[in-house]
mmCIF file of C-alpha atoms in Angstrom:
data_model
loop_
_atom_site.group_PDB
_atom_site.id
_atom_site.type_symbol
_atom_site.label_atom_id
_atom_site.label_comp_id
_atom_site.label_asym_id
_atom_site.label_seq_id
_atom_site.Cartn_x
_atom_site.Cartn_y
_atom_site.Cartn_z
ATOM 1 C CA MET A 1 30.656 24.413 28.076
ATOM 2 C CA ARG A 2 29.197 26.454 29.081
ATOM 3 C CA ALA A 3 26.265 29.449 27.019
ATOM 4 C CA ASN A 4 24.555 32.224 28.473
ATOM 5 C CA CYS A 5 20.677 32.044 28.541
ATOM 6 C CA SER A 6 20.160 35.415 30.593
ATOM 7 C CA SER A 7 21.339 37.550 27.306
ATOM 8 C CA SER A 8 18.547 35.992 25.074
ATOM 9 C CA SER A 9 15.230 36.639 24.619
ATOM 10 C CA ALA A 10 14.584 32.835 24.126
ATOM 11 C CA CYS A 11 15.718 32.695 27.704
ATOM 12 C CA THR A 12 14.196 34.854 30.036
ATOM 13 C CA ALA A 13 14.000 34.516 33.721
ATOM 14 C CA ASN A 14 11.840 32.143 36.176
ATOM 15 C CA SER A 15 10.703 33.541 39.133
ATOM 16 C CA SER A 16 9.178 30.142 39.678
ATOM 17 C CA GLU A 17 11.327 27.517 39.567
ATOM 18 C CA GLY A 18 12.170 27.113 42.673
ATOM 19 C CA GLU A 19 8.393 26.134 44.342
ATOM 20 C CA LEU A 20 8.468 23.032 41.641
ATOM 21 C CA PRO A 21 7.687 19.353 42.192
ATOM 22 C CA VAL A 22 10.152 17.219 43.484
ATOM 23 C CA GLY A 23 11.268 15.482 40.609
ATOM 24 C CA PRO A 24 9.994 13.088 38.144
ATOM 25 C CA GLU A 25 8.539 9.650 39.566
ATOM 26 C CA VAL A 26 11.423 6.757 38.761
ATOM 27 C CA HIS A 27 10.209 3.361 39.195
ATOM 28 C CA GLY A 28 13.119 1.314 39.287
ATOM 29 C CA ASN A 29 13.460 -2.334 39.006
ATOM 30 C CA LEU A 30 10.269 -2.092 36.897
ATOM 31 C CA GLU A 31 12.494 1.131 34.136
ATOM 32 C CA LEU A 32 15.364 -1.416 34.630
ATOM 33 C CA VAL A 33 13.449 -3.909 32.931
ATOM 34 C CA PHE A 34 12.137 -1.857 30.426
ATOM 35 C CA THR A 35 15.295 -0.374 29.388
ATOM 36 C CA VAL A 36 17.208 -4.078 28.873
ATOM 37 C CA VAL A 37 14.122 -5.194 27.426
ATOM 38 C CA SER A 38 13.530 -2.890 25.322
ATOM 39 C CA ALA A 39 17.030 -3.442 24.343
ATOM 40 C CA VAL A 40 16.853 -6.366 23.055
ATOM 41 C CA MET A 41 13.556 -6.018 21.584
ATOM 42 C CA MET A 42 15.060 -3.497 19.451
ATOM 43 C CA GLY A 43 18.865 -5.235 18.765
ATOM 44 C CA LEU A 44 16.619 -8.083 17.297
ATOM 45 C CA LEU A 45 14.376 -5.749 14.982
ATOM 46 C CA MET A 46 17.367 -4.273 14.285
ATOM 47 C CA PHE A 47 19.174 -8.193 12.613
ATOM 48 C CA SER A 48 14.855 -8.308 11.102
ATOM 49 C CA LEU A 49 15.834 -4.633 9.209
ATOM 50 C CA GLY A 50 19.500 -5.879 7.889
ATOM 51 C CA CYS A 51 17.952 -9.149 6.104
ATOM 52 C CA SER A 52 16.490 -6.076 4.050
ATOM 53 C CA VAL A 53 19.976 -4.887 3.972
ATOM 54 C CA GLU A 54 22.411 -6.305 0.492
ATOM 55 C CA PHE A 55 25.920 -5.251 0.705
ATOM 56 C CA ARG A 56 26.532 -4.644 -3.301
ATOM 57 C CA LYS A 57 24.358 -1.247 -2.496
ATOM 58 C CA LEU A 58 25.286 -0.916 1.126
ATOM 59 C CA TRP A 59 29.034 0.123 -0.586
ATOM 60 C CA ALA A 60 27.772 1.440 -3.735
ATOM 61 C CA HIS A 61 26.434 4.454 -1.094
ATOM 62 C CA ILE A 62 29.829 4.731 0.978
ATOM 63 C CA ARG A 63 31.195 5.273 -2.520
ATOM 64 C CA ARG A 64 29.427 7.243 -3.346
ATOM 65 C CA PRO A 65 27.611 9.232 -0.481
ATOM 66 C CA TRP A 66 25.176 11.791 -1.752
ATOM 67 C CA GLY A 67 22.265 10.756 -0.148
ATOM 68 C CA ILE A 68 24.397 10.080 3.370
ATOM 69 C CA ALA A 69 26.049 13.967 2.621
ATOM 70 C CA VAL A 70 22.198 15.157 1.991
ATOM 71 C CA GLY A 71 21.019 13.283 5.456
ATOM 72 C CA LEU A 72 23.371 14.688 7.495
ATOM 73 C CA LEU A 73 23.543 18.006 6.265
ATOM 74 C CA CYS A 74 19.409 17.945 7.067
ATOM 75 C CA GLN A 75 20.304 16.256 10.922
ATOM 76 C CA PHE A 76 23.173 18.547 11.427
ATOM 77 C CA GLY A 77 22.219 21.663 9.886
ATOM 78 C CA LEU A 78 18.585 22.182 9.610
ATOM 79 C CA MET A 79 17.939 19.880 12.468
ATOM 80 C CA PRO A 80 19.819 22.661 15.041
ATOM 81 C CA LEU A 81 18.849 25.716 13.437
ATOM 82 C CA THR A 82 15.129 24.961 13.515
ATOM 83 C CA ALA A 83 15.666 23.717 16.964
ATOM 84 C CA TYR A 84 17.532 27.642 17.746
ATOM 85 C CA LEU A 85 14.946 29.787 15.578
ATOM 86 C CA LEU A 86 11.854 27.495 17.653
ATOM 87 C CA ALA A 87 13.408 27.877 20.489
ATOM 88 C CA ILE A 88 13.838 31.850 19.679
ATOM 89 C CA SER A 89 10.228 32.763 18.804
ATOM 90 C CA PHE A 90 8.110 30.797 21.255
ATOM 91 C CA SER A 91 10.266 32.857 23.880
ATOM 92 C CA LEU A 92 11.551 29.727 25.885
ATOM 93 C CA LYS A 93 12.241 29.748 29.883
ATOM 94 C CA PRO A 94 16.348 28.630 29.373
ATOM 95 C CA VAL A 95 15.867 24.812 30.671
ATOM 96 C CA GLN A 96 13.629 24.133 28.129
ATOM 97 C CA ALA A 97 15.540 26.095 25.396
ATOM 98 C CA ILE A 98 17.731 23.953 25.907
ATOM 99 C CA ALA A 99 15.685 20.611 26.333
ATOM 100 C CA VAL A 100 14.611 21.735 22.519
ATOM 101 C CA LEU A 101 18.107 22.338 20.778
ATOM 102 C CA ILE A 102 19.612 19.157 22.243
ATOM 103 C CA MET A 103 16.475 17.211 21.024
ATOM 104 C CA GLY A 104 17.802 19.057 17.443
ATOM 105 C CA CYS A 105 20.790 18.098 17.808
ATOM 106 C CA CYS A 106 20.724 14.275 18.680
ATOM 107 C CA PRO A 107 21.587 11.931 15.213
ATOM 108 C CA GLY A 108 18.561 10.039 13.918
ATOM 109 C CA GLY A 109 16.678 7.123 15.620
ATOM 110 C CA THR A 110 15.884 3.309 14.552
ATOM 111 C CA ILE A 111 12.627 4.260 14.819
ATOM 112 C CA SER A 112 13.262 5.154 11.687
ATOM 113 C CA ASN A 113 14.869 2.219 9.819
ATOM 114 C CA ILE A 114 11.426 0.191 10.467
ATOM 115 C CA PHE A 115 9.185 3.378 8.578
ATOM 116 C CA THR A 116 11.306 3.557 6.052
ATOM 117 C CA PHE A 117 11.177 -0.400 5.445
ATOM 118 C CA TRP A 118 7.007 0.827 5.516
ATOM 119 C CA VAL A 119 7.295 3.568 2.958
ATOM 120 C CA GLU A 120 9.357 0.657 0.764
ATOM 121 C CA GLY A 121 11.916 3.471 1.184
ATOM 122 C CA ASP A 122 15.943 2.860 0.358
ATOM 123 C CA MET A 123 17.283 0.655 3.145
ATOM 124 C CA ASP A 124 20.750 0.531 2.820
ATOM 125 C CA LEU A 125 20.435 4.467 3.115
ATOM 126 C CA SER A 126 18.111 4.970 5.906
ATOM 127 C CA ILE A 127 20.427 2.181 8.101
ATOM 128 C CA THR A 128 24.036 4.244 6.411
ATOM 129 C CA MET A 129 22.282 7.409 7.399
ATOM 130 C CA THR A 130 22.207 5.788 10.850
ATOM 131 C CA THR A 131 24.739 4.333 11.444
ATOM 132 C CA CYS A 132 27.065 7.546 9.905
ATOM 133 C CA SER A 133 25.239 10.809 11.620
ATOM 134 C CA THR A 134 25.777 7.917 15.359
ATOM 135 C CA VAL A 135 29.112 8.448 14.537
ATOM 136 C CA ALA A 136 29.506 12.177 13.557
ATOM 137 C CA ALA A 137 27.123 13.163 16.573
ATOM 138 C CA LEU A 138 30.654 12.258 18.439
ATOM 139 C CA GLY A 139 31.971 15.352 16.906
ATOM 140 C CA MET A 140 28.880 17.451 15.488
ATOM 141 C CA MET A 141 26.832 17.441 19.006
ATOM 142 C CA PRO A 142 29.520 19.722 21.333
ATOM 143 C CA LEU A 143 29.839 21.996 17.959
ATOM 144 C CA CYS A 144 26.488 22.533 17.372
ATOM 145 C CA LEU A 145 25.770 23.407 21.120
ATOM 146 C CA TYR A 146 28.377 24.956 21.815
ATOM 147 C CA LEU A 147 28.094 27.506 18.091
ATOM 148 C CA TYR A 148 23.681 27.775 19.322
ATOM 149 C CA THR A 149 24.064 28.294 22.701
ATOM 150 C CA SER A 150 27.348 30.716 22.718
ATOM 151 C CA SER A 151 24.821 34.104 23.358
ATOM 152 C CA TRP A 152 23.452 31.596 26.341
ATOM 153 C CA ASN A 153 24.839 31.786 29.961
ATOM 154 C CA LEU A 154 23.902 28.235 31.528
ATOM 155 C CA GLU A 155 24.895 27.458 35.184
ATOM 156 C CA GLN A 156 25.629 23.797 34.396
ATOM 157 C CA ASN A 157 28.241 22.123 31.830
ATOM 158 C CA LEU A 158 26.806 20.446 28.891
ATOM 159 C CA THR A 159 27.377 16.370 29.183
ATOM 160 C CA ILE A 160 27.643 14.756 25.850
ATOM 161 C CA PRO A 161 27.293 11.354 26.403
ATOM 162 C CA TYR A 162 29.399 9.913 24.565
ATOM 163 C CA GLN A 163 29.100 6.174 26.503
ATOM 164 C CA ASN A 164 25.787 5.888 25.156
ATOM 165 C CA ILE A 165 26.204 7.192 21.854
ATOM 166 C CA GLY A 166 29.105 4.449 22.400
ATOM 167 C CA ILE A 167 26.402 1.600 22.933
ATOM 168 C CA THR A 168 23.974 2.665 20.371
ATOM 169 C CA LEU A 169 26.608 1.795 17.442
ATOM 170 C CA VAL A 170 27.275 -1.281 19.069
ATOM 171 C CA CYS A 171 23.345 -2.433 19.041
ATOM 172 C CA LEU A 172 23.201 -0.735 15.646
ATOM 173 C CA THR A 173 25.839 -2.266 14.126
ATOM 174 C CA ILE A 174 26.345 -5.709 15.307
ATOM 175 C CA PRO A 175 22.210 -7.237 14.142
ATOM 176 C CA VAL A 176 22.646 -5.044 11.477
ATOM 177 C CA ALA A 177 25.689 -7.040 10.416
ATOM 178 C CA PHE A 178 24.957 -9.620 11.026
ATOM 179 C CA GLY A 179 21.282 -9.652 9.118
ATOM 180 C CA ILE A 180 23.001 -9.070 5.658
ATOM 181 C CA TYR A 181 25.658 -11.716 6.309
ATOM 182 C CA VAL A 182 21.321 -13.635 6.213
ATOM 183 C CA ASN A 183 20.687 -11.876 3.682
ATOM 184 C CA TYR A 184 24.184 -12.408 1.592
ATOM 185 C CA ARG A 185 24.244 -16.211 2.389
ATOM 186 C CA TRP A 186 20.296 -17.251 3.045
ATOM 187 C CA PRO A 187 17.923 -14.964 0.792
ATOM 188 C CA LYS A 188 14.776 -17.064 0.671
ATOM 189 C CA GLN A 189 15.286 -17.649 4.559
ATOM 190 C CA SER A 190 16.088 -13.985 5.032
ATOM 191 C CA LYS A 191 12.745 -12.211 3.692
ATOM 192 C CA ILE A 192 10.584 -14.687 6.172
ATOM 193 C CA ILE A 193 12.700 -12.639 8.928
ATOM 194 C CA LEU A 194 12.021 -8.702 7.533
ATOM 195 C CA LYS A 195 8.353 -9.893 7.500
ATOM 196 C CA ILE A 196 8.207 -10.775 10.968
ATOM 197 C CA GLY A 197 10.271 -7.547 12.423
ATOM 198 C CA ALA A 198 8.485 -5.641 10.266
ATOM 199 C CA ILE A 199 5.035 -6.846 12.887
ATOM 200 C CA VAL A 200 7.615 -6.900 16.205
ATOM 201 C CA GLY A 201 8.425 -3.673 15.013
ATOM 202 C CA GLY A 202 4.692 -2.469 14.825
ATOM 203 C CA VAL A 203 4.136 -3.791 18.303
ATOM 204 C CA LEU A 204 7.920 -2.592 19.736
ATOM 205 C CA LEU A 205 6.766 0.963 19.207
ATOM 206 C CA LEU A 206 3.100 0.942 20.727
ATOM 207 C CA VAL A 207 4.728 -1.012 24.006
ATOM 208 C CA VAL A 208 7.494 2.092 24.300
ATOM 209 C CA ALA A 209 5.092 4.221 23.406
ATOM 210 C CA VAL A 210 2.786 2.697 26.135
ATOM 211 C CA ALA A 211 5.491 2.232 28.610
ATOM 212 C CA GLY A 212 7.792 5.401 28.642
ATOM 213 C CA VAL A 213 4.459 7.666 29.462
ATOM 214 C CA VAL A 214 3.453 5.393 32.647
ATOM 215 C CA LEU A 215 7.498 4.951 33.760
ATOM 216 C CA ALA A 216 7.892 9.025 32.592
ATOM 217 C CA LYS A 217 4.403 9.720 34.117
ATOM 218 C CA GLY A 218 6.155 11.912 36.989
ATOM 219 C CA SER A 219 7.494 14.159 34.004
ATOM 220 C CA TRP A 220 4.990 15.320 32.751
ATOM 221 C CA ASN A 221 3.789 18.627 32.972
ATOM 222 C CA SER A 222 0.949 20.709 30.675
ATOM 223 C CA ASP A 223 2.971 23.624 29.504
ATOM 224 C CA ILE A 224 1.378 23.975 26.272
ATOM 225 C CA THR A 225 4.053 25.743 24.352
ATOM 226 C CA LEU A 226 6.245 22.780 25.362
ATOM 227 C CA LEU A 227 3.711 20.720 23.124
ATOM 228 C CA THR A 228 2.914 22.719 20.842
ATOM 229 C CA ILE A 229 7.420 22.814 19.414
ATOM 230 C CA SER A 230 7.012 18.714 19.844
ATOM 231 C CA PHE A 231 4.554 18.718 17.530
ATOM 232 C CA ILE A 232 5.439 20.932 15.387
ATOM 233 C CA PHE A 233 9.514 19.702 15.552
ATOM 234 C CA PRO A 234 9.231 16.451 13.784
ATOM 235 C CA LEU A 235 6.909 17.852 11.188
ATOM 236 C CA ILE A 236 9.420 20.450 9.637
ATOM 237 C CA GLY A 237 11.943 17.903 10.385
ATOM 238 C CA HIS A 238 10.315 15.993 7.416
ATOM 239 C CA VAL A 239 8.810 18.635 5.183
ATOM 240 C CA THR A 240 12.358 19.749 5.556
ATOM 241 C CA GLY A 241 14.308 17.480 4.546
ATOM 242 C CA PHE A 242 11.850 16.123 2.010
ATOM 243 C CA LEU A 243 12.851 19.612 0.058
ATOM 244 C CA LEU A 244 16.706 18.959 0.269
ATOM 245 C CA ALA A 245 16.529 15.471 -1.280
ATOM 246 C CA LEU A 246 14.106 16.804 -3.371
ATOM 247 C CA LEU A 247 16.240 19.947 -4.644
ATOM 248 C CA THR A 248 19.106 17.863 -4.854
ATOM 249 C CA HIS A 249 17.511 15.352 -7.596
ATOM 250 C CA GLN A 250 16.955 12.737 -5.249
ATOM 251 C CA SER A 251 14.762 10.167 -6.549
ATOM 252 C CA TRP A 252 11.366 10.175 -5.052
ATOM 253 C CA GLN A 253 12.500 6.333 -2.970
ATOM 254 C CA ARG A 254 15.258 8.160 -1.717
ATOM 255 C CA CYS A 255 13.532 11.931 -0.791
ATOM 256 C CA ARG A 256 11.299 9.037 1.567
ATOM 257 C CA THR A 257 14.270 8.665 3.341
ATOM 258 C CA ILE A 258 15.684 11.407 3.877
ATOM 259 C CA SER A 259 12.506 13.140 4.993
ATOM 260 C CA LEU A 260 12.247 9.754 7.469
ATOM 261 C CA GLU A 261 15.753 10.133 9.170
ATOM 262 C CA THR A 262 15.660 13.917 9.194
ATOM 263 C CA GLY A 263 12.409 13.856 11.585
ATOM 264 C CA ALA A 264 13.353 10.714 13.448
ATOM 265 C CA GLN A 265 15.762 12.545 16.556
ATOM 266 C CA ASN A 266 17.120 9.365 18.804
ATOM 267 C CA ILE A 267 14.479 10.144 21.714
ATOM 268 C CA GLN A 268 16.777 8.033 24.636
ATOM 269 C CA MET A 269 19.929 10.279 23.835
ATOM 270 C CA CYS A 270 18.540 13.362 24.190
ATOM 271 C CA VAL A 271 16.545 11.795 28.143
ATOM 272 C CA THR A 272 20.638 10.910 28.629
ATOM 273 C CA MET A 273 22.055 14.147 27.802
ATOM 274 C CA LEU A 274 19.491 16.349 30.454
ATOM 275 C CA GLN A 275 19.944 13.538 33.622
ATOM 276 C CA LEU A 276 23.434 13.606 33.231
ATOM 277 C CA SER A 277 23.870 17.990 32.607
ATOM 278 C CA PHE A 278 20.580 19.451 35.105
ATOM 279 C CA THR A 279 19.334 18.970 38.659
ATOM 280 C CA THR A 280 16.296 16.717 39.774
ATOM 281 C CA LYS A 281 14.219 20.209 39.980
ATOM 282 C CA GLN A 282 15.063 21.163 35.902
ATOM 283 C CA LEU A 283 14.348 18.152 35.010
ATOM 284 C CA VAL A 284 11.122 18.319 36.173
ATOM 285 C CA GLN A 285 10.615 21.188 33.174
ATOM 286 C CA MET A 286 12.547 19.832 30.309
ATOM 287 C CA LEU A 287 11.965 15.425 30.321
ATOM 288 C CA SER A 288 8.088 16.711 29.327
ATOM 289 C CA PHE A 289 9.376 17.424 25.831
ATOM 290 C CA PRO A 290 11.813 14.867 24.876
ATOM 291 C CA LEU A 291 9.154 11.950 25.618
ATOM 292 C CA ALA A 292 6.400 14.261 23.833
ATOM 293 C CA TYR A 293 7.921 14.841 20.345
ATOM 294 C CA GLY A 294 9.255 10.710 20.609
ATOM 295 C CA LEU A 295 4.936 10.406 20.240
ATOM 296 C CA PHE A 296 4.868 12.749 18.516
ATOM 297 C CA GLN A 297 7.029 11.556 16.314
ATOM 298 C CA LEU A 298 5.231 8.377 16.498
ATOM 299 C CA LEU A 299 2.014 9.647 15.435
ATOM 300 C CA ASP A 300 3.764 12.356 12.612
ATOM 301 C CA GLY A 301 5.629 8.512 11.099
ATOM 302 C CA PHE A 302 2.423 6.473 11.355
ATOM 303 C CA LEU A 303 0.244 9.383 9.539
ATOM 304 C CA ILE A 304 2.741 8.881 7.143
ATOM 305 C CA VAL A 305 3.091 5.374 6.756
ATOM 306 C CA SER A 306 -0.812 5.665 6.025
ATOM 307 C CA ALA A 307 -0.861 8.531 3.482
ATOM 308 C CA TYR A 308 1.764 6.203 1.560
ATOM 309 C CA LYS A 309 -0.385 3.295 1.876
ATOM 310 C CA MET A 310 -3.520 4.986 0.535
ATOM 311 C CA TYR A 311 -1.570 6.640 -2.536
ATOM 312 C CA LYS A 312 -0.513 2.837 -3.379
ATOM 313 C CA ARG A 313 -3.497 1.980 -3.042
ATOM 314 C CA ARG A 314 -5.066 4.543 -5.181
ATOM 315 C CA LEU A 315 -2.165 3.736 -8.101
ATOM 316 C CA LYS A 316 -3.153 -0.019 -7.576
ATOM 317 C CA ASN A 317 -7.130 0.821 -7.721
ATOM 318 C CA GLU A 318 -6.292 3.508 -10.902
ATOM 319 C CA HIS A 319 -3.548 0.410 -12.350
ATOM 320 C CA ARG A 320 -6.770 -2.219 -12.582
ATOM 321 C CA LYS A 321 -8.598 -0.169 -14.039
ATOM 322 C CA LYS A 322 -6.927 0.920 -16.581
ATOM 323 C CA ASP A 323 -6.334 -2.899 -17.001
ATOM 324 C CA THR A 324 -10.399 -3.475 -16.704
ATOM 325 C CA ASP A 325 -10.920 -1.377 -19.675
ATOM 326 C CA TYR A 326 -8.327 -2.537 -21.725
ATOM 327 C CA ALA A 327 -9.395 -6.415 -21.375
ATOM 328 C CA GLU A 328 -13.368 -5.243 -22.412
ATOM 329 C CA GLY A 329 -12.168 -3.082 -24.894
ATOM 330 C CA CYS A 330 -9.612 -5.456 -26.243
ATOM 331 C CA HIS A 331 -13.321 -7.613 -25.829
ATOM 332 C CA LYS A 332 -15.089 -5.777 -28.226
ATOM 333 C CA LYS A 333 -12.271 -5.456 -31.222
ATOM 334 C CA LYS A 334 -11.375 -9.355 -31.157
ATOM 335 C CA SER A 335 -15.888 -9.886 -31.628
ATOM 336 C CA THR A 336 -15.996 -7.150 -34.801
ATOM 337 C CA SER A 337 -12.953 -8.682 -35.912
ATOM 338 C CA LEU A 338 -13.970 -11.955 -36.247
ATOM 339 C CA LYS A 339 -17.681 -10.867 -37.425
ATOM 340 C CA GLU A 340 -15.399 -8.805 -40.616
ATOM 341 C CA THR A 341 -13.408 -11.691 -40.905
ATOM 342 C CA GLY A 342 -16.183 -14.100 -41.342
ATOM 343 C CA ALA A 343 -18.458 -12.311 -44.055
ATOM 344 C CA PHE A 344 -15.096 -11.723 -45.608
ATOM 345 C CA LEU A 345 -14.899 -15.991 -45.885
ATOM 346 C CA GLU A 346 -18.445 -16.418 -46.489
ATOM 347 C CA VAL A 347 -17.827 -13.379 -49.115
ATOM 348 C CA ASN A 348 -15.125 -15.446 -50.946
ATOM 349 C CA GLU A 349 -17.055 -18.533 -50.516
ATOM 350 C CA GLU A 350 -19.398 -17.858 -52.561
ATOM 351 C CA VAL A 351 -16.822 -15.472 -55.293
ATOM 352 C CA ALA A 352 -15.125 -19.068 -55.647
ATOM 353 C CA ILE A 353 -18.348 -21.709 -56.211
ATOM 354 C CA THR A 354 -20.105 -18.615 -58.593
ATOM 355 C CA PRO A 355 -18.681 -19.296 -62.103
ATOM 356 C CA GLY A 356 -17.500 -15.766 -64.048
ATOM 357 C CA PRO A 357 -13.768 -14.450 -64.019
ATOM 358 C CA SER A 358 -12.406 -14.431 -60.878
ATOM 359 C CA VAL A 359 -11.892 -11.802 -57.698
ATOM 360 C CA PRO A 360 -8.590 -10.988 -56.671
ATOM 361 C CA MET A 361 -8.883 -11.433 -52.210
ATOM 362 C CA ASP A 362 -7.798 -8.876 -50.206
ATOM 363 C CA PHE A 363 -6.210 -11.044 -48.124
ATOM 364 C CA HIS A 364 -5.211 -7.197 -46.223
ATOM 365 C CA THR A 365 -8.603 -6.433 -44.849
ATOM 366 C CA ALA A 366 -8.024 -10.000 -43.674
ATOM 367 C CA PHE A 367 -5.202 -9.742 -42.222
ATOM 368 C CA GLU A 368 -5.891 -6.358 -40.775
ATOM 369 C CA SER A 369 -8.854 -7.807 -38.509
ATOM 370 C CA THR A 370 -7.231 -10.494 -37.113
ATOM 371 C CA SER A 371 -3.996 -8.242 -35.842
ATOM 372 C CA HIS A 372 -6.240 -6.369 -34.101
ATOM 373 C CA VAL A 373 -7.190 -9.654 -32.289
ATOM 374 C CA SER A 374 -3.478 -10.766 -31.831
ATOM 375 C CA SER A 375 -2.562 -7.202 -30.201
ATOM 376 C CA CYS A 376 -5.129 -7.594 -27.161
ATOM 377 C CA THR A 377 -4.546 -11.232 -26.209
#
């Protein structure tokens, strides 16, 4: 796949390209250990999240894939278009523009599943969307890149990381399948596994973020433009995904899920594709973007989760206040009703003792008084 960057306003020539430092610092064995450990922990995490998935609901999403269709439209329609417009608007260098576009064409990352669980989203839809977008990336990534780079001119061919996509699918589907089976056979134990997995997921996200920055510290540069794009890009994805889900009349739970799935991209796949397609000197200008995007999408995810928890706590406090006011009103009504009933009985006792013509007793008033008491219990 070739593209012509020189003919685009987003891809101006850069005369200082040959004066860049040698390349990103790699820590060999430490990097390998980190990759293996993070892959194993991610597999265990997806197994625990799979324990929240019910096969019946999962099959319902597959039979009526409206939510999946909206998610794929956001993933391979909105995100590549947003990346292209950002690259043109900020007049990026050729290699930087390609890095932004590749990030926009990548499928959703597993980090979205963790955040979806924390905001009480539709876990069945979230995992289905992540799997379907990864499968669709086999054809949609080269198609989107071809369409959006057809007017650009690159010296290198863009290499689609099919092996990385396959490994991602295996690491995603197998643990989740085991989790679904455990949830089907042992539902009580699966809830315990799910709680542990949520805690492990939070720790894993922090560890991956810190370790990723340390291992790739040689890839960072001080390009404010790229940092700005990496900050606003995931935010645009979250907002547009939520709005599109809302316009298609999805439930609030699905809207939260699709929003998180849209803004959270597969960072590892983007980095792998850049490493396969470009030289070391070019990577110095490019790798800072996916790393910064990964950090900002983590930050955005935590902010969304925090905002949702605050919203839920506010609703809970308001509900508790209403219950308290209702209980107080019932207590006052109950005491008033008891006084009225007592007065009524005293009057009737006096009437029964005093000789004279019989007076009909107003049992209807007494019944109304006691009915107020019973309605508050």
